[in-house]
Coordinates of C-alpha atoms and ligand atoms in Angstrom, one line a residue:
M4 CA 0.0 0.0 0.0
I5 CA 1.2 3.5 -0.8
L6 CA 0.1 6.3 1.6
T7 CA 0.0 9.9 0.4
V8 CA -0.4 13.2 2.3
T9 CA -1.4 16.5 0.7
P10 CA -1.5 19.3 3.3
N11 CA -3.0 21.8 0.7
P12 CA -5.3 19.8 -1.7
S13 CA -7.6 21.6 -4.2
V14 CA -10.5 21.3 -6.5
D15 CA -8.8 21.6 -9.8
R16 CA -11.0 23.5 -12.3
T17 CA -9.9 23.4 -15.9
L18 CA -11.2 25.6 -18.6
E19 CA -10.4 24.6 -22.2
I20 CA -10.2 27.5 -24.6
A21 CA -9.0 28.1 -28.2
S22 CA -6.3 30.7 -27.1
L23 CA -5.7 33.0 -24.2
V24 CA -6.1 36.7 -25.0
R25 CA -5.6 39.1 -22.1
G26 CA -8.5 41.6 -21.7
D27 CA -10.9 39.7 -24.0
V28 CA -14.1 37.9 -23.4
L29 CA -13.1 34.3 -24.1
R30 CA -15.5 31.3 -24.7
V31 CA -14.8 28.2 -22.7
H32 CA -15.5 25.1 -24.7
T33 CA -15.0 22.5 -21.9
A34 CA -15.0 23.0 -18.2
R35 CA -14.1 20.3 -15.8
A36 CA -13.5 19.8 -12.0
E37 CA -11.2 17.2 -10.6
A38 CA -9.8 16.3 -7.2
G39 CA -6.3 17.8 -7.1
G40 CA -3.2 18.4 -5.0
K41 CA 0.1 16.5 -5.5
G42 CA -0.4 13.6 -3.1
V43 CA -4.1 13.2 -4.1
N44 CA -3.0 12.9 -7.7
V45 CA -0.4 10.3 -6.9
S46 CA -3.1 8.3 -5.1
R47 CA -5.6 8.8 -8.0
A48 CA -3.0 7.5 -10.5
L49 CA -2.1 4.5 -8.4
R50 CA -5.7 3.7 -7.8
R51 CA -6.5 4.0 -11.5
N52 CA -3.8 1.4 -12.1
G53 CA -4.8 -1.1 -9.5
S54 CA -2.2 -0.2 -6.8
P55 CA -3.6 0.0 -3.3
T56 CA -3.3 3.6 -1.8
T57 CA -4.8 5.9 0.8
A58 CA -4.7 9.6 0.7
V59 CA -4.6 11.8 3.8
L60 CA -5.7 15.4 3.5
P61 CA -7.4 18.3 5.4
I62 CA -10.9 19.2 4.1
G63 CA -13.1 22.2 4.9
G64 CA -16.1 24.2 3.7
A65 CA -18.2 23.9 0.6
E66 CA -15.2 23.5 -1.7
G67 CA -14.1 20.8 0.6
A68 CA -17.4 19.0 0.3
E69 CA -17.1 19.2 -3.5
L70 CA -13.5 17.8 -3.2
T71 CA -14.8 14.9 -1.1
A72 CA -17.4 14.1 -3.8
L73 CA -14.7 14.3 -6.5
L74 CA -12.5 11.8 -4.6
G75 CA -15.1 9.2 -5.6
D76 CA -14.0 5.7 -4.6
L77 CA -10.4 6.7 -3.7
P78 CA -9.7 5.5 -0.1
F79 CA -8.9 8.6 2.0
V80 CA -8.7 9.9 5.5
S81 CA -9.7 13.5 5.9
V82 CA -9.2 15.9 8.8
P83 CA -11.9 18.5 9.1
I84 CA -10.6 22.1 9.1
G85 CA -12.6 25.4 9.9
D86 CA -11.3 27.2 6.7
E87 CA -12.3 26.5 3.1
T88 CA -10.4 24.1 0.8
R89 CA -9.0 26.0 -2.2
S90 CA -9.9 25.8 -5.9
N91 CA -7.0 26.0 -8.4
I92 CA -7.7 27.2 -12.0
T93 CA -6.1 25.8 -15.1
V94 CA -6.5 27.3 -18.5
T95 CA -5.5 25.1 -21.4
E96 CA -5.3 26.3 -25.0
S97 CA -5.7 24.2 -28.1
D98 CA -1.9 24.4 -28.8
G99 CA -1.3 22.6 -25.5
T100 CA -0.2 25.7 -23.5
T101 CA -1.2 25.3 -19.8
T102 CA -1.6 28.3 -17.5
K103 CA -2.2 27.7 -13.9
L104 CA -3.6 30.0 -11.1
N105 CA -3.1 28.4 -7.7
A106 CA -4.8 29.8 -4.7
A107 CA -2.9 30.2 -1.4
G108 CA -5.5 27.9 0.2
P109 CA -6.9 27.8 3.7
A110 CA -5.2 28.7 7.0
L111 CA -4.7 25.8 9.3
S112 CA -4.5 26.2 13.1
A113 CA -1.7 24.6 15.1
A114 CA -4.3 22.1 16.4
E115 CA -5.5 21.3 12.9
T116 CA -1.9 20.7 11.8
D117 CA -1.4 18.4 14.7
E118 CA -4.6 16.5 13.8
L119 CA -3.3 16.1 10.3
L120 CA -0.1 14.6 11.6
G121 CA -2.1 12.5 14.1
A122 CA -4.2 11.0 11.2
L123 CA -1.0 10.4 9.2
G124 CA 0.6 8.6 12.2
T125 CA -2.4 6.2 12.4
E126 CA -2.1 5.4 8.7
L127 CA 1.8 5.0 8.9
A128 CA 1.3 2.5 11.7
R129 CA -0.5 0.2 9.1
G130 CA 3.0 -0.2 7.4
P131 CA 2.6 1.3 3.9
R132 CA 5.5 0.6 1.5
W133 CA 6.0 4.3 0.8
L134 CA 4.6 7.7 1.9
A135 CA 4.4 10.3 -0.8
A136 CA 4.1 13.8 0.5
G137 CA 3.6 16.7 -1.7
G138 CA 2.5 20.2 -2.7
S139 CA 2.6 23.7 -1.1
L140 CA 1.7 24.2 2.6
P141 CA -1.5 26.0 3.7
L142 CA -1.2 29.3 5.5
G143 CA -0.3 29.1 9.2
V144 CA 1.7 25.9 8.7
P145 CA 5.4 26.2 9.5
P146 CA 7.7 25.6 6.5
D147 CA 9.3 22.6 8.3
L148 CA 6.0 20.5 8.1
Y149 CA 7.6 18.0 5.7
V150 CA 10.5 17.5 8.2
R151 CA 8.0 16.6 10.8
V152 CA 6.3 14.3 8.3
A153 CA 9.7 12.6 7.6
R154 CA 10.4 12.2 11.4
L155 CA 7.0 10.6 11.9
A156 CA 7.5 8.2 9.0
A157 CA 11.0 7.3 10.2
E158 CA 9.4 6.2 13.6
H159 CA 7.4 3.7 11.6
G160 CA 10.2 2.8 9.2
V161 CA 8.4 4.1 6.1
P162 CA 10.4 5.7 3.3
V163 CA 9.2 9.2 2.2
A164 CA 9.1 10.5 -1.3
L165 CA 8.6 14.3 -1.4
D166 CA 7.4 16.6 -4.2
T167 CA 7.3 20.2 -3.1
S168 CA 8.9 23.5 -4.0
G169 CA 10.3 26.8 -2.6
V170 CA 11.1 27.1 1.1
P171 CA 9.4 23.9 2.2
L172 CA 11.6 22.0 -0.3
E173 CA 14.8 23.8 0.8
V174 CA 14.1 23.2 4.5
A175 CA 13.3 19.5 3.9
A176 CA 16.0 18.7 1.4
L177 CA 18.7 20.1 3.7
T178 CA 17.8 17.6 6.5
G179 CA 18.7 14.8 4.2
A180 CA 15.9 12.7 5.5
F181 CA 14.2 11.7 2.2
A182 CA 14.3 8.4 0.4
L183 CA 13.3 10.3 -2.8
L184 CA 12.9 13.9 -3.8
K185 CA 11.1 14.7 -7.0
P186 CA 11.8 18.3 -8.1
N187 CA 11.2 19.4 -11.6
Q188 CA 14.1 21.2 -13.3
E189 CA 12.9 24.7 -12.3
E190 CA 12.5 23.6 -8.6
L191 CA 15.9 22.0 -8.5
A192 CA 17.4 25.1 -10.1
A193 CA 15.7 27.3 -7.5
L194 CA 16.9 25.0 -4.7
L195 CA 20.5 25.2 -5.8
G196 CA 20.3 28.9 -7.0
R197 CA 21.7 28.3 -10.5
E198 CA 20.4 27.5 -14.0
L199 CA 20.6 23.8 -15.1
P200 CA 20.6 23.8 -18.9
T201 CA 22.4 20.5 -19.5
V202 CA 22.1 16.9 -18.3
G203 CA 25.5 17.2 -16.6
E204 CA 24.4 20.3 -14.7
V205 CA 21.1 18.7 -13.6
V206 CA 23.0 15.6 -12.5
S207 CA 25.6 17.6 -10.4
A208 CA 22.8 19.6 -8.8
A209 CA 21.0 16.3 -7.9
R210 CA 24.3 14.9 -6.6
E211 CA 24.6 17.9 -4.3
V212 CA 21.1 17.1 -2.9
L213 CA 22.2 13.5 -2.4
S214 CA 25.3 14.7 -0.5
W215 CA 23.0 16.2 2.2
G216 CA 21.8 12.6 3.0
N217 CA 18.8 12.1 0.6
R218 CA 18.9 8.8 -1.2
V219 CA 17.5 9.3 -4.6
V220 CA 16.6 12.3 -6.8
L221 CA 14.0 12.0 -9.6
V222 CA 14.2 15.2 -11.7
T223 CA 11.3 15.6 -14.1
L224 CA 12.2 17.6 -17.2
G225 CA 8.9 18.2 -19.0
G226 CA 9.1 17.2 -22.6
H227 CA 12.7 16.0 -22.0
G228 CA 11.6 13.1 -19.8
A229 CA 13.2 12.6 -16.5
L230 CA 16.6 11.9 -14.8
L231 CA 17.0 9.4 -12.0
V232 CA 20.1 10.1 -9.9
E233 CA 21.3 7.7 -7.3
R234 CA 24.7 7.6 -5.5
G235 CA 27.1 6.8 -8.3
R236 CA 24.5 6.0 -11.0
T237 CA 22.3 8.0 -13.3
W238 CA 19.6 7.2 -15.9
W239 CA 17.7 9.4 -18.3
A240 CA 14.4 8.3 -19.8
R241 CA 12.4 10.0 -22.6
G242 CA 9.0 9.2 -24.0
P243 CA 7.8 9.7 -27.6
E244 CA 6.8 13.2 -28.6
V245 CA 3.2 13.9 -27.7
A246 CA 0.8 16.8 -28.3
P247 CA 0.2 18.0 -24.7
R248 CA -3.4 18.6 -23.8
S249 CA -2.7 19.5 -20.1
T250 CA 0.5 19.1 -18.2
V251 CA -1.2 19.4 -14.8
G252 CA -0.4 16.4 -12.6
A253 CA 2.1 14.9 -15.1
G254 CA 4.8 15.1 -12.4
D255 CA 2.5 13.4 -9.8
C256 CA 1.7 10.6 -12.4
A257 CA 5.5 10.2 -13.0
L258 CA 6.1 9.8 -9.2
A259 CA 3.1 7.4 -9.0
G260 CA 4.6 5.3 -11.8
Y261 CA 8.0 5.3 -10.1
L262 CA 6.5 4.2 -6.7
S263 CA 4.2 1.6 -8.4
T264 CA 6.9 -0.9 -8.9
D265 CA 9.9 -2.5 -7.1
A266 CA 11.7 -3.1 -10.3
L267 CA 15.3 -2.1 -10.8
S268 CA 16.0 1.7 -11.1
G269 CA 16.1 2.0 -14.9
E270 CA 12.7 0.2 -15.2
R271 CA 11.1 2.3 -12.4
L272 CA 12.3 5.4 -14.3
R273 CA 10.8 4.0 -17.6
R274 CA 7.5 3.5 -15.8
A275 CA 7.6 7.0 -14.3
V276 CA 8.1 8.6 -17.7
A277 CA 5.5 6.4 -19.3
W278 CA 2.9 7.5 -16.7
G279 CA 3.9 11.2 -17.0
T280 CA 3.9 11.1 -20.8
A281 CA 0.4 9.5 -20.8
A282 CA -0.9 12.2 -18.3
V283 CA 0.0 15.1 -20.6
S284 CA -2.1 13.8 -23.5
L285 CA -5.2 13.8 -21.1
P286 CA -7.3 16.9 -20.2
G287 CA -7.2 18.8 -16.9
T288 CA -5.8 16.7 -14.0
T289 CA -7.0 13.4 -15.5
V290 CA -4.8 10.5 -14.5
P291 CA -4.0 7.8 -17.1
G292 CA -5.1 4.2 -17.0
T293 CA -3.3 1.1 -18.4
G294 CA -4.7 1.7 -21.8
D295 CA -3.0 5.1 -22.0
I296 CA 0.4 4.1 -20.7
A297 CA 3.1 2.7 -23.1
P298 CA 6.3 1.9 -21.2
E299 CA 7.7 0.2 -24.3
A300 CA 7.7 3.6 -26.1
V301 CA 10.1 5.1 -23.5
T302 CA 13.8 5.1 -24.1
V303 CA 16.1 4.6 -21.1
V304 CA 19.8 5.5 -21.2
A305 CA 22.2 4.7 -18.3
E306 CA 24.9 7.3 -17.7
P307 CA 23.6 9.7 -20.3
D308 CA 25.9 12.2 -22.1
P309 CA 26.3 15.2 -19.7
H310 CA 26.4 17.6 -22.7
W311 CA 22.8 17.0 -23.8
V312 CA 20.8 20.2 -23.5
V313 CA 17.6 19.9 -21.5
K314 CA 16.8 23.6 -21.2
E315 CA 17.3 26.4 -23.7
L316 CA 18.7 29.5 -22.0
Ligands
LIG408 N1 5.4 18.5 -23.0 C1 5.6 17.2 -22.7 N2 5.8 16.2 -23.6 C2 5.9 14.9 -23.2 N3 6.0 14.5 -22.0 C3 5.9 15.4 -21.0 C4 5.7 16.8 -21.3 N4 5.6 17.5 -20.2 C5 5.7 16.5 -19.1 N5 5.9 15.3 -19.7 C6 6.1 14.1 -18.9 O1 5.6 14.2 -17.6 C7 6.6 14.1 -16.7 C8 6.5 15.2 -15.6 O2 6.6 16.5 -16.2 P1 7.1 17.8 -15.5 O3 8.5 17.8 -15.5 O4 6.3 18.8 -16.2 O5 6.5 17.6 -14.0 P2 6.0 18.7 -12.9 O6 6.5 20.1 -13.3 O7 6.4 18.2 -11.6 O8 4.4 18.6 -13.2 P3 3.2 19.0 -12.2 O9 3.8 19.8 -11.0 O10 2.2 19.7 -13.0 O11 2.7 17.7 -11.7 C9 7.9 14.3 -17.5 O12 9.0 13.5 -16.8 C10 7.5 13.7 -18.8 O13 7.6 12.3 -18.8
LIG409 O1 0.0 24.8 -5.2 P1 0.8 23.5 -5.1 O2 0.3 22.7 -3.9 O3 2.3 23.6 -5.3 O4 0.3 22.6 -6.4 C1 -1.1 22.2 -6.5 C2 -1.3 21.7 -7.9 O5 -1.0 22.6 -8.9 O6 -0.5 20.5 -8.0 C3 -1.2 19.5 -8.7 C4 -0.4 19.2 -9.9 O7 0.9 18.7 -9.6 C5 -2.5 20.1 -9.0 O8 -3.5 19.1 -8.9 C6 -2.7 21.2 -8.0 O9 -3.6 22.2 -8.4

């Protein structure tokens, strides 16, 4: 079983339009609402592919009631909060451009934060294979929440995969307490404070993160696939070119794909990229099922050429 925790989940509202013109009245041709937030998406992707999972999350207000309904048959444990769960807006254009407007979200009191950790502790005691924690933190929650999450998981011997950004990532990564960190290229660049335009530069940044004590870094590179960096070993995997429909949640699906198997590293990376690639072809925050995912179409290279360019400057 894979447990996930999402301190700041959302109702993801997606508006599909022809093209975005600032200041105009634009016609929406499709509108959808899905359960969102990074851990929630990891759970949704695992569930859709038959892997047992439970999501832990705070839920409040009318948006929270809608989120609960949108979770459908996903096993979850929710902690009631006084403030309202957020809605995040995505605008996708017909050329595949995705624009996202993420709300700050509710404020959580210290007692609500403790209740969330309490609920997580109860689920950790059931002995999940992994805990995947992810996303921004709600207002009022100290930036070291993921450090507390890692400590709690360590008490139960559960490895933690973390996907967050900004200060919570910096604070967490520096403790070196994570079995896996999943930054995208931008998040890793922000963490290290430098641009990472080539495979070699991404790999040395990831190695720096490993030197703090973390065990594995999975760097997602958008259309360039993903790099898996372990101590002394690196793999790069890329999927076939696809016409993106919405990139929202692709990183979460990649993480779910990685966690879904105990295969050897290169194969786990292949699965991550296959799940991520499948996600971008689907609208909104829709997660792919087995019919969408094509691991055989993914190329995996061990010890890739460090000179390959993965970001134009
Ligand atoms: N334009 C694209 N074309 C093909 N595959 C893509 C594209 N964008 C993303 N992917 C696939 O999805 C994976 C995750 O993408 P990305 O690096 O954008 O994650 P992310 O920024 O963490 O996403 P999010 O935060 O929205 O979940 C990539 O490793 C790749 O396999
Ligand atoms: O604001 P955060 O917590 O950083 O990100 C939230 C979010 O953008 O992440 C998911 C995609 O990864 C979406 O479902 C959700 O809206």
